[in-house]
mmCIF file of C-alpha atoms in Angstrom:
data_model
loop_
_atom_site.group_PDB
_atom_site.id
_atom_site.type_symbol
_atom_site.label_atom_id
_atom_site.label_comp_id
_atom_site.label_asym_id
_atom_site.label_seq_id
_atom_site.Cartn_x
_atom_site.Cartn_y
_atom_site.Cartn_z
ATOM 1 C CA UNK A 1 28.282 -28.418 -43.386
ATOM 2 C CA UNK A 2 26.166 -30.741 -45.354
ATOM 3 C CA UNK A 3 23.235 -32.592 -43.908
ATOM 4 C CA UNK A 4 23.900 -36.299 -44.819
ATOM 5 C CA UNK A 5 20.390 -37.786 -45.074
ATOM 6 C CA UNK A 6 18.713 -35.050 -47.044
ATOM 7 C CA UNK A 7 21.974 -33.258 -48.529
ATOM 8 C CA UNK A 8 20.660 -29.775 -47.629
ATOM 9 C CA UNK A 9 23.367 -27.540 -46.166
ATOM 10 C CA UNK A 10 22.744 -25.593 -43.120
ATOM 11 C CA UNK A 11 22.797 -22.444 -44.932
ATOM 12 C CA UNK A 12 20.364 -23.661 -47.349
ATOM 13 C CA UNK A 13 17.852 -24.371 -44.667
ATOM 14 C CA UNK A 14 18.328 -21.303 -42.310
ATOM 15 C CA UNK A 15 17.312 -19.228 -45.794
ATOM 16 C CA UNK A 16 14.129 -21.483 -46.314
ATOM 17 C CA UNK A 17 10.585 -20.283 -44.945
ATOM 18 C CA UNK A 18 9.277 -22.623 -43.187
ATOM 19 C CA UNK A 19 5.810 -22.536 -44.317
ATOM 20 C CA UNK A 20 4.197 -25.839 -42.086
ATOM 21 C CA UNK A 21 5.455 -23.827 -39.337
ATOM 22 C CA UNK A 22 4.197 -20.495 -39.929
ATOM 23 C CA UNK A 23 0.839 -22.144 -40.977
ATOM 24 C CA UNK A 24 0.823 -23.790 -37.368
ATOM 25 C CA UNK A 25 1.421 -20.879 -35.500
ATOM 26 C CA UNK A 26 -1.123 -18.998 -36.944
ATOM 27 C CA UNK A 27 -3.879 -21.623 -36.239
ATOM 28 C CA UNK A 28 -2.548 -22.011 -32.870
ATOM 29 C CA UNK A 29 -2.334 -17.908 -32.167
ATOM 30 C CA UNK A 30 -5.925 -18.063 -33.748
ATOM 31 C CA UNK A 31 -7.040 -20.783 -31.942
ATOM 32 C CA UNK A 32 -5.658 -19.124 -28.295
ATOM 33 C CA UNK A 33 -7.729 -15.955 -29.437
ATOM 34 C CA UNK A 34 -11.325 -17.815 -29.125
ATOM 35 C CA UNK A 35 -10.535 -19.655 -26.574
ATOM 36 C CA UNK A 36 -9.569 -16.347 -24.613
ATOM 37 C CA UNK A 37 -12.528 -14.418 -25.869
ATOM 38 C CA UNK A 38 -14.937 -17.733 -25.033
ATOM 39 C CA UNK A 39 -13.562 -17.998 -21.334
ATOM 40 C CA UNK A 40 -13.835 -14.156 -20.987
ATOM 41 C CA UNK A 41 -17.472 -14.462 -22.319
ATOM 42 C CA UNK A 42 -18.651 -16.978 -19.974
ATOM 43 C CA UNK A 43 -16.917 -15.196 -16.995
ATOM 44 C CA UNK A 44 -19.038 -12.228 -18.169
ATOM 45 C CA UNK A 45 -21.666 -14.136 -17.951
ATOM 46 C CA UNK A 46 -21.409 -16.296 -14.448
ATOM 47 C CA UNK A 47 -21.021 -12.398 -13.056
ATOM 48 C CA UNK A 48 -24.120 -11.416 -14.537
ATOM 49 C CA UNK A 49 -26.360 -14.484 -13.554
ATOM 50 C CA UNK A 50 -24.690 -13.998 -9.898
ATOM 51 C CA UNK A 51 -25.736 -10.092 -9.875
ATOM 52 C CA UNK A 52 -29.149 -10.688 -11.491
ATOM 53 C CA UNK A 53 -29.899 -13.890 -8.949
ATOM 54 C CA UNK A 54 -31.770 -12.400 -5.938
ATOM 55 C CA UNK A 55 -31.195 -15.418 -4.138
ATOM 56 C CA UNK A 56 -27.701 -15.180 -3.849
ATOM 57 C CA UNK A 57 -25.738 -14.524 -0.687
ATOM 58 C CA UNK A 58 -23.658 -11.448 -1.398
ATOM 59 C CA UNK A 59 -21.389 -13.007 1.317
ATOM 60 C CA UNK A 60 -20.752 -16.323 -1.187
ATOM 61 C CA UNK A 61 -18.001 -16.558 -3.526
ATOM 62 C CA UNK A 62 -19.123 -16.657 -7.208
#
């Protein structure tokens, strides 16, 4: 089966690495790290400031 605008057959293409896509993914898995690690860091932190506040109502949601 041949591809009429670019004449590539389907074969041809399943065998071909696609390399924009792989790129992607990587920056995007990479990308979903920090922002993980960042929101779990500043969770840390809003815990921390809640303990270390003597203010606080113990009885009051964080």
């Amino acid at each position: 089966m041949t591809d009429p605008i670019s004449g590539a057959s389907v074969k041809e293409t399943d065998k071909t690495p696609d390399v924009d896509s792989q790129a992607l993914g990587s920056e995007f898995q990479s990308m979903m790290m920090k922002g993980g690690l960042m929101f779990l860091q500043s969770m840390q932190s809003d815990v921390t400031d809640a303990i270390n506040d003597n203010t606080s109502d113990p009885d009051e949601p964080f």
